[in-house]
Coordinates of C-alpha atoms in Angstrom, one line a residue:
M1 CA 129.5 79.7 84.8
P2 CA 131.3 77.2 87.2
T3 CA 132.3 78.7 90.4
N4 CA 135.9 77.7 89.9
S5 CA 136.2 79.3 86.6
P6 CA 139.2 81.5 85.9
L7 CA 136.9 84.6 85.7
R8 CA 135.1 84.0 88.8
L9 CA 138.4 83.2 90.5
G10 CA 139.8 86.5 89.3
E11 CA 136.8 88.4 90.7
R12 CA 137.1 86.9 94.1
I13 CA 140.8 87.9 94.1
V14 CA 140.0 91.5 93.2
S15 CA 137.3 91.6 95.9
V16 CA 139.7 90.1 98.4
K17 CA 142.5 92.8 97.4
T18 CA 139.9 95.6 97.7
I19 CA 138.8 94.4 101.3
L20 CA 142.4 94.2 102.2
R21 CA 143.4 97.7 101.0
C22 CA 140.4 99.2 102.8
C23 CA 141.3 97.3 106.0
L24 CA 144.8 98.5 105.6
L25 CA 143.8 102.2 105.2
S26 CA 141.6 101.8 108.3
L27 CA 144.4 100.3 110.4
V28 CA 146.8 103.2 109.2
S29 CA 144.1 105.8 110.3
C30 CA 144.2 104.1 113.7
R31 CA 147.8 104.1 114.0
V32 CA 148.2 107.6 113.1
A33 CA 145.6 108.8 115.7
G34 CA 147.3 106.5 118.2
Q35 CA 150.6 108.0 117.7
M36 CA 149.5 111.1 119.4
T37 CA 148.5 109.3 122.6
I38 CA 150.5 110.8 125.6
P39 CA 152.8 108.0 127.1
Q40 CA 152.1 107.3 130.7
S41 CA 155.7 107.0 131.3
W42 CA 156.4 110.9 130.8
A43 CA 157.3 112.3 133.9
K44 CA 155.5 115.5 134.3
T45 CA 153.2 116.6 131.4
T46 CA 151.5 119.4 133.1
V47 CA 152.8 122.8 134.4
N48 CA 151.3 124.0 137.6
S49 CA 152.7 127.6 137.9
T50 CA 150.9 130.5 136.8
R51 CA 151.8 132.3 133.6
Q52 CA 152.9 135.4 135.3
Q53 CA 155.4 133.1 137.4
R54 CA 156.7 131.5 134.2
I55 CA 157.2 135.0 132.6
D56 CA 159.2 136.0 135.8
I57 CA 161.3 132.9 135.5
A58 CA 162.1 133.3 131.8
S59 CA 163.0 137.0 132.2
A60 CA 165.5 136.4 135.2
A61 CA 167.2 133.6 132.8
L62 CA 167.4 136.1 129.8
D63 CA 168.8 138.9 132.1
M64 CA 171.5 136.6 133.4
V65 CA 172.9 136.4 129.8
W66 CA 172.9 140.1 129.4
D67 CA 174.7 140.3 132.8
R68 CA 177.4 137.5 132.3
G69 CA 177.8 137.8 128.6
F70 CA 177.4 136.0 125.4
G71 CA 180.9 134.4 124.8
A72 CA 182.6 134.3 121.4
D73 CA 179.9 132.1 119.5
G74 CA 177.9 134.1 116.8
D75 CA 175.2 131.5 116.8
V76 CA 174.6 131.8 120.6
T77 CA 174.5 135.7 120.2
V78 CA 171.8 135.4 117.5
A79 CA 169.9 132.8 119.6
Y80 CA 169.8 135.1 122.5
Y81 CA 168.1 138.1 120.5
S82 CA 165.7 135.9 118.8
Q83 CA 164.6 134.8 122.3
L84 CA 164.3 138.3 123.5
A85 CA 161.8 138.8 120.8
E86 CA 160.1 135.5 121.4
F87 CA 159.8 136.3 125.1
D88 CA 158.0 139.7 124.3
I89 CA 155.7 137.8 122.0
M90 CA 154.8 135.1 124.6
A91 CA 154.4 137.6 127.4
N92 CA 152.6 140.3 125.2
Q93 CA 155.3 142.9 126.5
T94 CA 157.8 145.2 124.7
K95 CA 160.3 144.9 127.6
Y96 CA 163.3 144.2 125.2
E97 CA 162.2 146.1 122.2
A98 CA 164.8 148.7 122.5
R99 CA 167.6 146.2 122.8
V100 CA 166.5 143.9 119.9
N101 CA 166.0 146.8 117.6
S102 CA 169.4 148.3 118.4
Y103 CA 171.1 145.0 117.6
F104 CA 169.7 144.8 114.1
L105 CA 169.5 148.6 113.2
D106 CA 173.2 149.2 114.7
G107 CA 174.7 145.7 114.2
P108 CA 175.0 143.2 111.5
C109 CA 172.9 145.3 108.9
E110 CA 175.3 145.1 106.2
T111 CA 177.2 142.1 104.8
D112 CA 180.5 144.2 104.9
R113 CA 180.4 144.7 108.7
V114 CA 179.2 142.8 111.9
A115 CA 178.7 144.1 115.2
L116 CA 181.6 143.4 117.6
H117 CA 179.9 141.0 119.8
V118 CA 178.8 138.8 116.5
A119 CA 181.8 136.4 115.8
P120 CA 182.0 135.7 112.1
F121 CA 181.7 131.7 111.1
Q122 CA 185.0 130.5 110.0
S123 CA 186.0 127.0 109.0
S124 CA 189.0 125.4 107.3
S125 CA 187.0 122.5 106.0
D126 CA 186.3 122.1 102.3
D127 CA 182.8 121.3 103.0
F128 CA 181.9 124.8 103.8
L129 CA 182.1 128.2 102.0
P130 CA 185.4 130.0 101.5
Y131 CA 186.2 132.6 104.2
C132 CA 185.1 135.5 102.0
H133 CA 181.7 134.4 102.6
R134 CA 181.8 134.3 106.4
Y135 CA 178.6 135.7 106.8
H136 CA 176.8 133.0 105.2
V137 CA 176.0 131.0 108.4
T138 CA 175.0 133.8 110.4
S139 CA 172.9 135.5 107.8
I140 CA 170.2 132.7 107.8
M141 CA 170.2 132.9 111.7
N142 CA 169.9 136.6 112.0
G143 CA 167.2 136.6 109.1
Y144 CA 165.2 134.3 111.3
A145 CA 165.7 136.4 114.5
A146 CA 164.9 139.5 112.4
A147 CA 161.7 138.0 111.2
R148 CA 160.6 137.1 114.8
A149 CA 161.4 140.6 116.0
Y150 CA 159.2 142.1 113.2
A151 CA 156.5 139.8 114.5
A152 CA 157.0 141.3 117.9
Y153 CA 157.5 145.0 117.3
K154 CA 156.4 145.5 113.5
N155 CA 159.6 147.5 112.8
E156 CA 159.9 147.8 108.9
Q157 CA 163.7 148.3 109.1
V158 CA 164.0 145.1 110.8
L159 CA 161.8 143.4 108.4
D160 CA 164.0 144.7 105.5
Y161 CA 166.9 143.3 107.3
A162 CA 165.3 139.8 107.4
V163 CA 164.4 140.2 103.5
R164 CA 168.1 141.1 102.8
A165 CA 169.4 138.1 104.8
W166 CA 167.1 135.8 102.9
G167 CA 168.3 137.4 99.5
F168 CA 171.9 136.7 100.7
E169 CA 171.1 133.2 101.6
K170 CA 169.3 132.5 98.6
N171 CA 172.5 133.1 96.4
Y172 CA 173.7 129.9 98.1
T173 CA 170.6 127.8 97.3
L174 CA 170.1 126.0 94.1
L175 CA 166.8 126.8 92.6
D176 CA 165.1 125.6 89.2
S177 CA 165.8 129.1 87.7
G178 CA 169.5 128.8 87.5
V179 CA 172.7 128.2 89.4
P180 CA 173.7 130.5 92.5
P181 CA 176.3 133.2 91.4
P182 CA 179.2 131.8 93.5
F183 CA 178.9 128.5 91.7
Q184 CA 178.6 129.8 88.1
N185 CA 181.3 127.8 86.4
S186 CA 181.3 125.2 83.6
D187 CA 181.4 122.2 85.9
V188 CA 178.5 123.3 88.1
E189 CA 176.5 124.6 85.2
E190 CA 176.7 121.1 83.5
A191 CA 175.9 119.5 86.9
F192 CA 172.9 121.6 87.4
S193 CA 171.6 121.1 83.8
T194 CA 171.9 117.4 84.1
A195 CA 170.3 117.5 87.7
R196 CA 167.4 119.5 86.3
N197 CA 166.9 117.5 83.2
Q198 CA 167.6 113.9 84.2
C199 CA 167.5 113.7 88.0
E200 CA 164.1 115.6 88.6
G201 CA 165.7 118.8 89.6
K202 CA 167.7 118.7 92.4
F203 CA 167.3 121.8 95.1
G204 CA 169.2 122.7 98.1
K205 CA 172.2 124.2 99.7
F206 CA 175.3 123.7 97.5
Y207 CA 178.9 123.9 98.7
P208 CA 182.0 123.6 96.5
K209 CA 181.7 120.0 96.8
A210 CA 177.9 120.0 96.2
D211 CA 177.2 119.0 99.7
M212 CA 173.7 119.7 100.9
V213 CA 173.6 120.1 104.7
T214 CA 170.2 119.3 106.2
S215 CA 170.6 121.9 108.8
E216 CA 171.0 124.7 106.3
N217 CA 168.1 123.5 104.2
G218 CA 165.8 123.5 107.3
R219 CA 166.9 126.9 108.3
F220 CA 166.2 128.2 104.9
L221 CA 162.8 126.6 104.8
R222 CA 162.0 128.0 108.1
L223 CA 163.0 131.6 107.0
S224 CA 161.3 131.4 103.8
G225 CA 158.1 130.2 105.6
L226 CA 158.2 133.1 108.2
L227 CA 158.6 135.7 105.4
A228 CA 155.6 134.1 103.4
E229 CA 153.7 134.1 106.5
I230 CA 154.5 137.7 107.2
T231 CA 154.3 139.2 103.7
Q232 CA 152.0 136.9 101.9
N233 CA 154.4 137.0 98.9
N234 CA 154.1 134.0 96.7
T235 CA 158.1 134.2 96.0
Y236 CA 158.8 133.0 99.6
L237 CA 155.9 130.5 99.7
E238 CA 157.1 128.9 96.4
T239 CA 160.8 128.8 97.7
A240 CA 159.6 127.3 100.7
Q241 CA 157.5 124.6 98.9
K242 CA 160.6 123.6 96.9
S243 CA 162.8 123.6 99.9
A244 CA 160.4 121.1 101.5
N245 CA 160.1 119.1 98.5
L246 CA 163.8 118.6 98.3
M247 CA 163.9 117.7 102.0
I248 CA 161.0 115.1 101.8
S249 CA 162.5 113.6 98.8
H250 CA 166.2 113.1 99.7
F251 CA 166.7 113.9 103.4
Y252 CA 164.3 111.7 105.1
N253 CA 165.3 108.3 106.2
D254 CA 162.8 105.2 106.7
E255 CA 162.1 106.2 110.3
S256 CA 160.9 109.8 109.4
L257 CA 164.1 111.5 110.7
L258 CA 166.6 113.6 108.7
R259 CA 170.0 112.5 107.6
W260 CA 172.7 114.8 108.4
Q261 CA 174.1 115.5 105.0
T262 CA 173.5 114.6 101.2
T263 CA 176.4 114.9 98.7
I264 CA 175.7 115.0 94.9
N265 CA 178.5 113.6 92.9
M266 CA 179.6 116.5 90.4
S267 CA 180.6 114.1 87.7
N268 CA 177.4 112.2 88.1
P269 CA 174.6 114.5 89.5
C270 CA 172.1 111.8 89.8
Q271 CA 174.3 109.8 92.0
I272 CA 173.5 110.8 95.8
V273 CA 175.5 110.0 98.6
T274 CA 174.2 110.5 102.2
N275 CA 175.5 110.6 105.6
D276 CA 173.0 108.8 107.6
K277 CA 173.7 110.3 110.9
V278 CA 170.8 111.8 112.6
D279 CA 170.6 114.8 114.9
P280 CA 167.6 116.3 116.8
W281 CA 168.4 119.6 115.7
N282 CA 167.7 118.7 112.1
A283 CA 164.4 117.3 113.2
G284 CA 163.7 120.7 114.9
Y285 CA 164.5 122.8 111.8
A286 CA 162.4 120.6 109.7
I287 CA 159.4 120.5 112.1
A288 CA 159.3 124.3 112.4
G289 CA 159.7 124.8 108.6
L290 CA 157.0 122.3 108.0
A291 CA 154.8 123.8 110.6
I292 CA 155.0 127.3 109.0
L293 CA 154.6 126.1 105.6
S294 CA 151.6 124.1 106.5
S295 CA 150.0 127.1 108.3
V296 CA 150.3 129.2 105.2
S297 CA 149.5 126.6 102.8
P298 CA 146.9 124.6 104.8
G299 CA 145.6 122.5 102.0
N300 CA 148.8 120.6 101.5
E301 CA 148.1 117.2 103.2
T302 CA 151.5 115.7 102.2
I303 CA 153.2 118.5 104.3
K304 CA 150.8 118.0 107.2
Q305 CA 151.3 114.2 107.2
R306 CA 155.1 114.6 107.0
L307 CA 155.0 117.1 109.9
K308 CA 153.1 114.7 112.0
N309 CA 155.4 111.8 111.1
T310 CA 158.5 113.9 111.9
I311 CA 157.0 114.9 115.4
F312 CA 156.3 111.5 116.4
A313 CA 159.7 110.1 115.2
A314 CA 161.7 112.9 117.1
T315 CA 159.7 112.9 120.3
S316 CA 159.7 109.0 120.7
S317 CA 163.3 108.4 119.7
R318 CA 165.0 106.4 122.6
E319 CA 168.3 107.7 121.5
W320 CA 167.4 111.2 122.3
H321 CA 165.2 110.4 125.4
D322 CA 165.2 108.7 128.8
G323 CA 162.6 106.4 130.1
Q324 CA 160.6 109.4 131.4
G325 CA 160.5 111.2 128.2
M326 CA 163.1 113.9 128.9
M327 CA 165.8 114.7 126.5
T328 CA 169.1 113.2 127.0
V329 CA 171.0 113.6 123.6
G330 CA 174.6 112.3 123.3
S331 CA 176.9 111.0 125.8
N332 CA 176.5 114.1 128.0
K333 CA 172.6 113.8 128.1
I334 CA 172.0 117.3 127.2
G335 CA 168.7 118.8 125.9
D336 CA 168.4 120.1 122.4
P337 CA 166.8 123.8 122.0
E338 CA 166.3 123.6 118.3
L339 CA 164.0 120.4 118.5
L340 CA 162.3 121.8 121.5
F341 CA 161.6 125.1 119.6
G342 CA 160.7 123.4 116.6
L343 CA 157.9 121.5 118.4
F344 CA 156.8 124.8 120.1
T345 CA 156.4 126.4 116.7
A346 CA 154.2 123.5 115.6
Y347 CA 152.2 123.7 118.8
A348 CA 151.6 127.4 118.2
R349 CA 150.3 126.7 114.7
E350 CA 148.5 123.5 115.0
S351 CA 145.8 124.2 117.3
A352 CA 143.1 123.0 114.9
D353 CA 144.4 119.3 115.5
S354 CA 143.5 118.8 119.2
A355 CA 145.3 115.4 119.6
L356 CA 148.6 116.8 118.0
S357 CA 148.1 119.9 120.2
S358 CA 147.6 118.0 123.5
Y359 CA 150.6 115.7 122.5
L360 CA 153.0 118.7 122.0
Q361 CA 151.7 120.4 124.9
S362 CA 152.5 117.7 127.3
Y363 CA 155.9 117.1 125.8
I364 CA 156.9 120.6 126.2
A365 CA 155.6 120.7 129.8
N366 CA 157.6 117.6 130.5
Q367 CA 160.9 119.3 129.2
Y368 CA 160.0 122.5 131.0
N369 CA 159.6 120.6 134.3
A370 CA 162.8 118.9 133.8
V371 CA 164.8 122.2 133.3
L372 CA 163.3 123.7 136.6
D373 CA 163.7 120.5 138.6
H374 CA 167.0 119.2 137.6
A375 CA 169.0 121.8 135.4
T376 CA 169.4 124.4 138.0
V377 CA 170.2 125.2 141.7
N378 CA 167.4 127.2 143.3
G379 CA 168.0 130.9 143.4
T380 CA 170.9 131.1 140.9
N381 CA 169.0 131.6 137.7
I382 CA 171.9 129.6 136.1
Y383 CA 171.0 126.6 134.0
G384 CA 173.0 123.7 132.8
S385 CA 172.8 122.0 129.5
A386 CA 171.9 118.7 130.9
W387 CA 168.1 119.0 131.5
V388 CA 167.9 115.9 133.5
G389 CA 171.0 117.2 135.7
P390 CA 173.0 117.5 137.7
P391 CA 172.7 121.4 137.8
S392 CA 175.8 123.5 137.2
T393 CA 176.8 126.4 139.2
Q394 CA 179.3 127.3 136.4
Y395 CA 177.6 130.0 134.0
S396 CA 177.9 129.0 130.4
A397 CA 176.1 131.1 127.7
R398 CA 175.3 128.3 125.4
S399 CA 173.9 126.1 128.3
Q400 CA 172.0 129.2 129.5
I401 CA 170.4 130.2 126.3
S402 CA 169.6 126.6 125.5
A403 CA 167.6 126.3 128.8
V404 CA 166.2 129.8 128.0
R405 CA 164.4 128.6 125.0
V406 CA 162.5 126.0 127.1
L407 CA 161.4 128.6 129.6
V408 CA 160.4 130.9 126.9
A409 CA 158.3 128.3 125.2
G410 CA 156.9 127.2 128.6
I411 CA 155.1 130.7 128.7
G412 CA 153.0 129.8 126.0
I413 CA 151.5 126.5 127.1
P414 CA 148.3 126.5 129.5
S415 CA 148.8 125.9 133.2
A416 CA 147.0 123.3 135.2
A417 CA 146.8 125.6 138.3
A418 CA 144.3 128.4 138.8
E419 CA 145.4 131.5 137.4
T420 CA 145.7 133.7 140.5
P421 CA 148.3 136.4 140.9
P422 CA 151.6 135.3 142.4
P423 CA 153.0 136.6 145.4
P424 CA 155.2 139.6 145.2
S425 CA 158.7 138.6 144.6
S426 CA 161.7 139.4 142.5
P427 CA 162.5 137.6 139.4
G428 CA 165.8 136.3 141.0
S429 CA 164.1 135.3 144.4
P430 CA 164.7 131.7 145.4
S431 CA 161.0 130.7 145.4
S432 CA 160.5 131.5 141.7
P433 CA 162.3 128.5 140.2
S434 CA 160.7 126.0 142.5
S435 CA 157.2 127.2 142.2
P436 CA 156.3 125.4 138.7
S437 CA 156.8 122.0 139.8
S438 CA 154.8 119.6 142.1
P439 CA 155.7 116.3 143.5
S440 CA 152.9 114.6 141.3
S441 CA 151.5 115.7 137.8
R442 CA 148.3 114.4 136.4
K443 CA 148.3 112.5 133.1
S444 CA 146.1 113.7 130.4
P445 CA 143.8 111.0 129.2
P446 CA 144.7 109.7 125.8
V447 CA 141.5 111.1 124.3
G448 CA 142.9 111.2 120.8
G449 CA 144.0 107.9 120.8
I450 CA 140.8 106.4 122.2
V451 CA 138.8 108.2 119.8
G452 CA 141.0 107.3 116.8
G453 CA 140.9 103.8 117.8
I454 CA 137.2 103.4 118.1
L455 CA 136.5 105.4 114.9
G456 CA 139.1 103.1 113.1
G457 CA 137.7 100.0 114.5
V458 CA 134.1 101.0 113.6
L459 CA 135.2 101.8 109.9
L460 CA 137.1 98.7 109.8
V461 CA 133.9 96.7 110.5
V462 CA 131.8 98.8 108.2
L463 CA 134.2 98.4 105.4
V464 CA 134.3 94.6 105.7
G465 CA 130.6 94.3 106.2
A466 CA 130.1 96.5 103.0
S467 CA 132.6 94.5 101.0
M468 CA 131.0 91.3 102.0
F469 CA 127.4 92.5 101.2
I470 CA 128.6 93.6 97.7
I471 CA 130.5 90.3 97.1
R472 CA 127.2 88.2 97.9
R473 CA 125.1 90.6 96.2
R474 CA 127.2 90.1 93.0
R475 CA 127.4 86.4 93.5
R476 CA 123.6 86.1 93.6
H477 CA 123.1 88.3 90.5
L478 CA 125.5 86.2 88.7
S479 CA 124.1 83.0 89.7
R480 CA 120.6 84.3 88.2
S481 CA 121.9 85.6 84.9
E482 CA 123.9 82.3 84.5
E483 CA 120.9 79.9 84.8
P484 CA 120.8 77.8 81.6
I485 CA 117.2 78.9 79.9
T486 CA 116.3 75.5 78.6
P487 CA 112.4 75.7 78.2
F488 CA 110.4 72.6 78.9
R489 CA 113.3 70.5 80.4
G490 CA 112.8 68.5 83.7
G491 CA 114.7 70.3 86.6
L492 CA 114.4 67.3 89.0
S493 CA 116.4 64.1 89.0
G494 CA 115.8 60.9 90.6
P495 CA 112.6 59.0 90.7
E496 CA 110.6 62.3 90.8
Q497 CA 111.6 63.5 87.4
T498 CA 108.6 64.9 85.5
Q499 CA 107.5 63.5 82.1
I500 CA 107.1 66.5 79.9
R501 CA 105.2 66.6 76.6
S502 CA 107.1 67.7 73.5
T503 CA 104.1 69.0 71.5
S504 CA 102.3 71.0 74.1
G505 CA 103.0 73.3 77.1
A506 CA 100.1 71.9 78.8
I507 CA 100.7 70.1 82.2
P508 CA 100.2 66.3 81.9
R509 CA 97.6 64.7 84.1
G510 CA 98.1 61.7 86.3
S511 CA 96.1 59.7 88.8
G512 CA 99.4 58.5 90.4
R513 CA 98.4 54.8 89.8
N514 CA 101.6 54.1 87.7
R515 CA 104.0 55.6 90.4
S516 CA 106.3 53.7 92.6
P517 CA 105.3 53.1 96.2
G518 CA 106.6 55.8 98.5
I519 CA 106.4 58.5 96.1
E520 CA 104.0 61.3 96.7
S521 CA 101.4 61.1 94.0
R522 CA 102.1 64.7 92.5
E523 CA 103.5 65.9 89.3
Y524 CA 105.9 68.9 88.7
H525 CA 106.6 71.1 85.8
L526 CA 109.5 73.3 85.1
F527 CA 109.2 76.5 83.2
P528 CA 112.0 78.8 82.1
S529 CA 111.7 81.2 84.8
Q530 CA 110.1 79.1 87.7
S531 CA 108.8 75.8 88.9
I532 CA 105.1 75.4 89.2
Y533 CA 103.4 72.9 91.5
V534 CA 100.5 71.0 89.8
P535 CA 98.5 68.7 92.0
S536 CA 97.1 65.4 90.7
Q537 CA 93.5 64.8 90.1
S538 CA 93.0 63.4 93.6
S539 CA 94.5 66.2 95.2
R540 CA 92.7 69.0 93.2
N541 CA 89.4 67.8 94.4
E542 CA 90.3 68.6 98.0
M543 CA 91.6 72.3 97.0
S544 CA 89.7 75.3 97.7
T545 CA 88.6 77.7 95.1
E546 CA 91.3 80.4 96.1
E547 CA 94.0 77.6 95.7
L548 CA 92.7 76.7 92.4
V549 CA 92.9 80.3 91.2
Q550 CA 96.3 80.9 92.4
M551 CA 97.4 77.9 90.3
L552 CA 95.7 79.1 87.4
N553 CA 97.3 82.6 87.7
Q554 CA 100.6 81.0 88.0
R555 CA 100.3 79.1 84.9
L556 CA 98.9 81.9 82.8
Q557 CA 102.0 84.2 83.9
S558 CA 104.5 81.5 83.1
E559 CA 103.1 80.1 79.7
R560 CA 102.9 82.0 76.5
W561 CA 100.0 81.8 74.2
N562 CA 100.3 79.8 71.1
E563 CA 98.2 80.8 68.4
N564 CA 98.2 77.3 66.7
E565 CA 97.3 75.8 69.9
Q566 CA 93.5 74.8 70.1
P567 CA 91.5 75.5 73.3
P568 CA 90.8 72.5 75.2
S569 CA 87.5 70.6 74.7
Y570 CA 84.7 71.4 77.1
V571 CA 83.0 68.5 78.8
P572 CA 80.0 69.3 80.7
G573 CA 80.3 68.3 84.3
A574 CA 83.8 68.0 84.5
G575 CA 85.9 69.6 87.4

């Protein structure tokens, strides 16, 4: 077949596409591995204080909130109690057990009453639930705090509160099984039916205008994952998976960050309008939820890859970080505790991935050092909201608890210093806040990126080499099978073309007397499978017996016996 035939050209195109696809997969693998390389620009990626010192620092900051008060923000209060439980988990203590259990057992356990220090959520905007459902926002946050409190103290009554908070929140989440009770009317029923049957089943947080707020879905995913982790109940796992599927399908932008809000047009449920603003706390909720879901459903590679992509996008966002990798969100350059603790949730559950674990550890350490170095005045135990400074001497419950979440997370990362008992000092002593930081910090070598790059490069070379070998082998096979099988036709051109007898397969003899000058006195004969060299009479006299036997063997293998052909006459003394 001609080498430029359409079939041969098509085979070449397919082969090239195969090689390119393999190369692309190899390069993607290299990039994923390279993403987890710790940037050299990050300021301080190790913590040099002992674990006990970090416990003392976090405890002093938490006690400051209890002494100074929570303020009027319900979400700040909930965050405080969840951090009390997180502290005891990290420190392996029960220091705050009585305080936390009292909050849940004597506080907002019923939806018709809330503890005095928990402010109900109120909003006059049409985008949110009516005032009669004011417990909606605090319920999901209290549910999360209760789940963490159960992880710390194993109090079944606290777990029951988390379950009931989840059930209350589920009433405002659209599932495949039906419309949530508060929205059961003809308009929503029709929109839901259309969405389920024609729009591949929308699933999410619905408000009266069918707005799905990313943060609410992230919180619901996080709580569902925690309850699945605690109870091993498939109901929570399935709900978490559906929530994650909705998030992946509709909330992410092209940069692996989450849009602020998605709105479904009630008159046309397949029409989705998004608010493309991105915020770090949405990424934090998503990272925490995906990390928990990945730990309880380890075989889901889609969730794992989406988790890694979100982590890398959030931690490398220039809009949220300065040149040294410290969080500077918004015009006030503040830190975001939801993103930080979402990353810590992933760090606590992704220990099997060493490259990711090392990356997260360095990021958390960088924020931890920033809070201690820039967000507080030594000895005050008061922290500001700007983790890069300047520090504030004015107490703010929100700013304090924001920094506390970094300090609690810092307990859970390993120390670069030798674990020796700290010198006796009170939690509020001036020396405590300054000890974790040192003027210089060692950078962890990018082992994950180096190994990933090497493996990716080797894989690329192997794939290209194997593809080329397969193509060349196929080419040789095709060239052999496509040779024209024309028995007893001369295969040489020019003055050396052999004269072939048409009535016999015997090789013609010649003395070479009729040949042109300069042409070697030899004759050739081409058989269907190979060409056999037959010397002339003059050359044959000079050949050894071994060479004559080899020539005869070649002739016998190549020619077929013809029953009608008479054997050659024997001439005595010939040869």
